[in-house]
Every structure is written in C-alpha cells, then in structure tokens.
Amino acid sequence: MIINNENLLSSWVQRIESGQIRVDGRVDTDPNTILRVGSELVYHRLPWREPEAPYLLEVLYEDDDMVALNKPSGLQVLPGGLFQQRTALTQLQWWASKQGSSLERQEPHPVPVHRLGRGTSGILLCAKTKLAKTHLAAYFADGTSSIEGNRNANLEICEVRKITKIYRALVTGILSDDKVIIKQPIGMVQYPGVAKGLYVASPSGKPALSKVAVVERDVQGNNTLVQVEIQSGRPHQIRIHLSFIGHPLLGDPLYVDGGQPKCFDPEIIDENFAKDGYANVLSTRGYQRPTKPVPGDCGYYLHAHQVVLSHPTTNQETKITAPLPSVLLTQEEAKVNSIH
C-alpha cells in the first residue's frame, strides 16, 4: 500500500501494521500492498474506554425556544477525541427524551449553539427549535464578525451586540491595572496530540478582543480574581489572552506567559499521534493520553458566569446566571454564601 502524503505516512503505517485496515474485506498488515482499481479500504478505529466525566447537568433556564445548562468542569460539550459518549450533548439528548411529548414539535433534541472548553464550567446555551438555533448561532457569529471587520475594535462594539458573555476566572499574579483591554490576535500552530492544530497568541492570527476587570486581589496568595467579557469567540480565547499578558489561569496545564503552550518545540512533532487526535497504541485502560498538555486538560478555574441576550424569538432582554464555584467567590461573596 502506498501513501503519498508524507505528513500522514507514519500514523497510517502504524494503523496498517496493527491490523486496523481491511482491503476488500480482509485485514492487510503490509504497508507495501499495491491497490487495484476499485479496491475498497475500511479503517476500523480501535475501541477504548472513555475517561471518567461528570454526568449531572443543571438546568438554569428553559422556555419553548432554548435551554441554558450549567456545565460542570471536566465535561466535554461535543463528541471528539477520547470522548464520544460522555459529553454534554449526550446528556442533553437523554434529558430531552425524558421530557416526553413537550418536545415533539420542536427539534429532534436540543443542541448546543456554542462551545465551552472541557475544563470550563458554567452557562451552555442550547436551542430547542430551528429558528432559535439560527438566531442564537448568529448572535455568537456576529460578535466575532464585528471584531474581524474592525481591527481597531473598541468598547462601543458591545453596545450593538445581541449577546454578552461574562466569565469569572482566577489568574496567577497580581494585576496592577483595574481594567485591561486585550486585543491580541489568535492563530494556530501544529502541535502534537491536537489533530487540527493548537490555538495560540499570534501576530498573524485572527482578531480577538477581551475586556478584563479586577474583582479581587489576593496579595498573600499571589493571584487575582477577574471578570472577563469576550467580544469575540476564538477557541480558548480567555486562557490565551490572560496568559498573553503574563497572568495565566491558575492551574492551567497548557498555556504560559505570552499565550503560548509550555514545553513546545515547533521543530519536534510526536509522530505517534495520528491526525485523529489520539495515540494509536492503546494503554491498559483502553486509551492513551497525549504526552504533552492539550486544550482538553483541566485544572484551571474559568466559569461562564452570566449571559445577557436578546431572546431569539421575543427579542426581550434575557439574563441568565450560573452560580459561582466557591474558589471563584470574593471574600465578601463567600461570607454571604456561608450565612445562607
């Protein structure tokens, strides 16, 4: 068998030799097999046991058009990589099936209209109808498009948006300024264990805008509680932007100062990782973790705390709030919580 794409050669040779490829119905472990015209190739992806993940979703808001969930940290939103069943989408489908006939005239099941990182907790908006899905998706896209159309983006952009997303995060170090506007573009680089590439701070990347406000400084602990409002929706934008200014999220296993990944050498790409994003050789648990940190790794503190949006069908302002985890509370908020 001959593979002309040099970048895929190593990973596909490994799949062939491990018996994952069938040619015309038969397993063929010889990478030098010459194919005939009309030969049928079938790739059998090896099974694995998915890692543990949270399985309890809290409904924060629901009406006939949409539902907002409180996603826990550690739960992936959509199937991909090691997680195919233990996802927010799967739980959402199960939840919808329990609602009975109330959803029969709507979508087959509610669907998320945006993503949150696996380690990020908080509000996940989902559409119940096609109209709501179209409008909500447009809200998120419009914000990003506004930034792309105005590289000198400023605070006025948020005034014309139909959705505002506010996050709470805990970062390393003490921010000296009470408010910071970050306009660092975000691009992509090739990175081992990440099939499509890793998002990083890059001068040649796409425009992105984040508004950061200090909530509380912990000088003794050398960390700062911040509120972040994102004006665009680049993947891992908050993690990248805060690390870019020298204040990575506390516990972030991937991004370090400058908005770059730690332990990264662009000249060295781990060829043991196939383009489907996980190692071909499975461990005794049924899967093998990447040797370097990847975006799905958890450990940081980031919470989608509040969303204010124009309702997708009524246009009324709708405000949704996800309770803050204890680690992201100010001292005063913690005192109030303890009283109640």
Tab-separated table of C-alpha atoms in Angstrom, residues 156-319:
chain	number	residue	atom	x	y	z
A	156	GLU	CA	-18.557	50.539	21.545
A	157	ILE	CA	-18.748	47.174	19.831
A	158	CYS	CA	-20.509	45.584	22.793
A	159	GLU	CA	-23.358	48.106	22.507
A	160	VAL	CA	-24.587	46.663	19.213
A	161	ARG	CA	-24.280	43.023	20.191
A	162	LYS	CA	-27.309	40.872	20.916
A	163	ILE	CA	-25.425	38.720	23.400
A	164	THR	CA	-22.940	39.485	26.171
A	165	LYS	CA	-20.882	36.755	27.847
A	166	ILE	CA	-19.229	37.388	31.204
A	167	TYR	CA	-16.771	34.971	32.782
A	168	ARG	CA	-15.139	34.769	36.204
A	169	ALA	CA	-11.553	33.488	36.359
A	170	LEU	CA	-8.686	33.090	38.799
A	171	VAL	CA	-5.283	34.063	37.416
A	172	THR	CA	-1.722	33.852	38.679
A	173	GLY	CA	-0.015	37.008	39.861
A	174	ILE	CA	-1.391	40.416	40.782
A	175	LEU	CA	-2.856	42.572	38.012
A	176	SER	CA	-1.731	46.146	38.574
A	177	ASP	CA	-4.461	47.774	36.458
A	178	ASP	CA	-8.105	47.568	37.466
A	179	LYS	CA	-9.175	47.202	33.836
A	180	VAL	CA	-7.338	45.774	30.830
A	181	ILE	CA	-8.363	45.567	27.172
A	182	ILE	CA	-6.646	42.728	25.299
A	183	LYS	CA	-6.672	42.807	21.504
A	184	GLN	CA	-4.123	40.114	20.740
A	185	PRO	CA	-4.873	38.105	17.545
A	186	ILE	CA	-5.180	34.333	17.897
A	187	GLY	CA	-3.811	31.903	15.336
A	188	MET	CA	-2.937	28.237	15.046
A	189	VAL	CA	0.240	26.162	15.107
A	190	GLN	CA	0.920	22.484	14.590
A	191	TYR	CA	1.082	20.712	17.931
A	192	PRO	CA	1.497	17.044	18.946
A	193	GLY	CA	-1.714	15.364	20.042
A	194	VAL	CA	-4.011	18.036	18.587
A	195	ALA	CA	-5.317	16.968	15.194
A	196	LYS	CA	-6.233	20.351	13.711
A	197	GLY	CA	-3.548	22.382	15.424
A	198	LEU	CA	-3.330	24.424	18.624
A	199	TYR	CA	-4.678	27.956	19.060
A	200	VAL	CA	-2.075	30.408	20.394
A	201	ALA	CA	-1.357	34.134	20.515
A	202	SER	CA	-0.087	35.031	17.047
A	203	PRO	CA	0.507	38.388	15.303
A	204	SER	CA	-0.735	36.827	12.059
A	205	GLY	CA	-3.843	35.298	13.663
A	206	LYS	CA	-7.454	36.441	13.627
A	207	PRO	CA	-8.578	39.477	15.671
A	208	ALA	CA	-9.872	38.859	19.196
A	209	LEU	CA	-10.961	41.210	21.975
A	210	SER	CA	-11.341	40.607	25.710
A	211	LYS	CA	-12.259	43.106	28.451
A	212	VAL	CA	-10.739	42.210	31.816
A	213	ALA	CA	-11.747	43.795	35.140
A	214	VAL	CA	-10.187	43.021	38.512
A	215	VAL	CA	-12.706	41.695	41.040
A	216	GLU	CA	-10.377	40.988	43.958
A	217	ARG	CA	-6.621	40.789	44.557
A	218	ASP	CA	-5.098	38.189	46.867
A	219	VAL	CA	-1.622	39.547	47.520
A	220	GLN	CA	-0.758	36.835	50.028
A	221	GLY	CA	-1.786	34.057	47.628
A	222	ASN	CA	-0.323	35.932	44.627
A	223	ASN	CA	-3.416	35.563	42.456
A	224	THR	CA	-6.201	37.765	41.151
A	225	LEU	CA	-9.913	37.161	40.682
A	226	VAL	CA	-11.060	38.739	37.421
A	227	GLN	CA	-14.175	39.230	35.343
A	228	VAL	CA	-13.780	38.801	31.602
A	229	GLU	CA	-16.184	39.890	28.891
A	230	ILE	CA	-15.290	38.494	25.487
A	231	GLN	CA	-16.185	40.438	22.366
A	232	SER	CA	-15.219	37.570	20.054
A	233	GLY	CA	-15.366	33.814	20.326
A	234	ARG	CA	-11.976	32.401	19.422
A	235	PRO	CA	-11.247	28.930	20.852
A	236	HIS	CA	-9.573	29.160	24.289
A	237	GLN	CA	-9.574	32.949	23.936
A	238	ILE	CA	-9.639	33.800	27.650
A	239	ARG	CA	-6.891	31.324	28.507
A	240	ILE	CA	-4.720	32.636	25.684
A	241	HIS	CA	-5.366	36.335	26.325
A	242	LEU	CA	-4.740	36.207	30.068
A	243	SER	CA	-1.569	34.185	29.625
A	244	PHE	CA	-0.503	36.605	26.874
A	245	ILE	CA	-0.424	39.490	29.367
A	246	GLY	CA	1.571	37.392	31.831
A	247	HIS	CA	-1.271	36.149	34.020
A	248	PRO	CA	-2.218	32.580	33.003
A	249	LEU	CA	-5.219	30.971	34.657
A	250	LEU	CA	-4.222	29.407	37.946
A	251	GLY	CA	-3.702	25.699	37.311
A	252	ASP	CA	-3.727	25.940	33.512
A	253	PRO	CA	-1.666	22.935	32.362
A	254	LEU	CA	-1.220	24.231	28.816
A	255	TYR	CA	-0.822	27.991	28.341
A	256	VAL	CA	2.003	30.042	29.855
A	257	ASP	CA	3.179	33.650	29.620
A	258	GLY	CA	2.892	35.036	26.112
A	259	GLY	CA	-0.147	32.964	25.174
A	260	GLN	CA	1.986	30.002	24.125
A	261	PRO	CA	1.955	26.338	25.208
A	262	LYS	CA	4.530	25.152	27.713
A	263	CYS	CA	7.165	22.605	26.645
A	264	PHE	CA	6.582	23.312	22.968
A	265	ASP	CA	9.191	22.897	20.249
A	266	PRO	CA	7.702	23.514	16.769
A	267	GLU	CA	10.550	21.518	15.246
A	268	ILE	CA	9.565	18.352	17.127
A	269	ILE	CA	6.225	16.757	16.322
A	270	ASP	CA	5.358	13.484	18.024
A	271	GLU	CA	4.693	11.099	15.162
A	272	ASN	CA	2.998	8.595	17.468
A	273	PHE	CA	-0.098	10.762	17.291
A	274	ALA	CA	-2.359	10.270	14.341
A	275	LYS	CA	-4.386	13.046	12.791
A	276	ASP	CA	-7.489	11.866	14.639
A	277	GLY	CA	-6.001	13.371	17.767
A	278	TYR	CA	-5.129	10.418	19.987
A	279	ALA	CA	-2.431	7.787	20.160
A	280	ASN	CA	-2.793	4.662	18.069
A	281	VAL	CA	-1.273	2.401	20.701
A	282	LEU	CA	-3.837	1.968	23.468
A	283	SER	CA	-2.917	1.658	27.125
A	284	THR	CA	-4.259	-0.932	29.539
A	285	ARG	CA	-7.151	1.433	30.343
A	286	GLY	CA	-8.222	1.330	26.705
A	287	TYR	CA	-6.794	4.689	25.693
A	288	GLN	CA	-3.544	6.614	25.961
A	289	ARG	CA	-3.183	10.245	26.932
A	290	PRO	CA	-1.014	12.614	24.916
A	291	THR	CA	2.467	13.033	26.365
A	292	LYS	CA	2.161	16.829	26.330
A	293	PRO	CA	-0.642	19.048	27.723
A	294	VAL	CA	-3.581	19.526	25.349
A	295	PRO	CA	-6.529	22.005	25.368
A	296	GLY	CA	-8.920	19.478	26.908
A	297	ASP	CA	-6.827	19.071	30.042
A	298	CYS	CA	-8.472	20.553	33.124
A	299	GLY	CA	-7.138	22.115	36.303
A	300	TYR	CA	-7.743	25.810	35.649
A	301	TYR	CA	-10.513	27.988	37.093
A	302	LEU	CA	-12.797	29.550	34.484
A	303	HIS	CA	-16.571	29.888	34.765
A	304	ALA	CA	-19.148	31.211	32.264
A	305	HIS	CA	-20.962	33.199	34.916
A	306	GLN	CA	-23.514	35.345	33.121
A	307	VAL	CA	-25.148	35.727	29.724
A	308	VAL	CA	-27.373	38.623	28.711
A	309	LEU	CA	-29.072	38.205	25.350
A	310	SER	CA	-31.921	39.320	23.182
A	311	HIS	CA	-34.371	36.405	23.257
A	312	PRO	CA	-34.237	34.587	19.884
A	313	THR	CA	-37.992	34.901	19.244
A	314	THR	CA	-39.363	37.659	21.513
A	315	ASN	CA	-36.307	39.958	21.425
A	316	GLN	CA	-36.789	40.629	25.130
A	317	GLU	CA	-33.628	41.012	27.184
A	318	THR	CA	-32.940	37.731	28.968
A	319	LYS	CA	-30.377	37.399	31.750
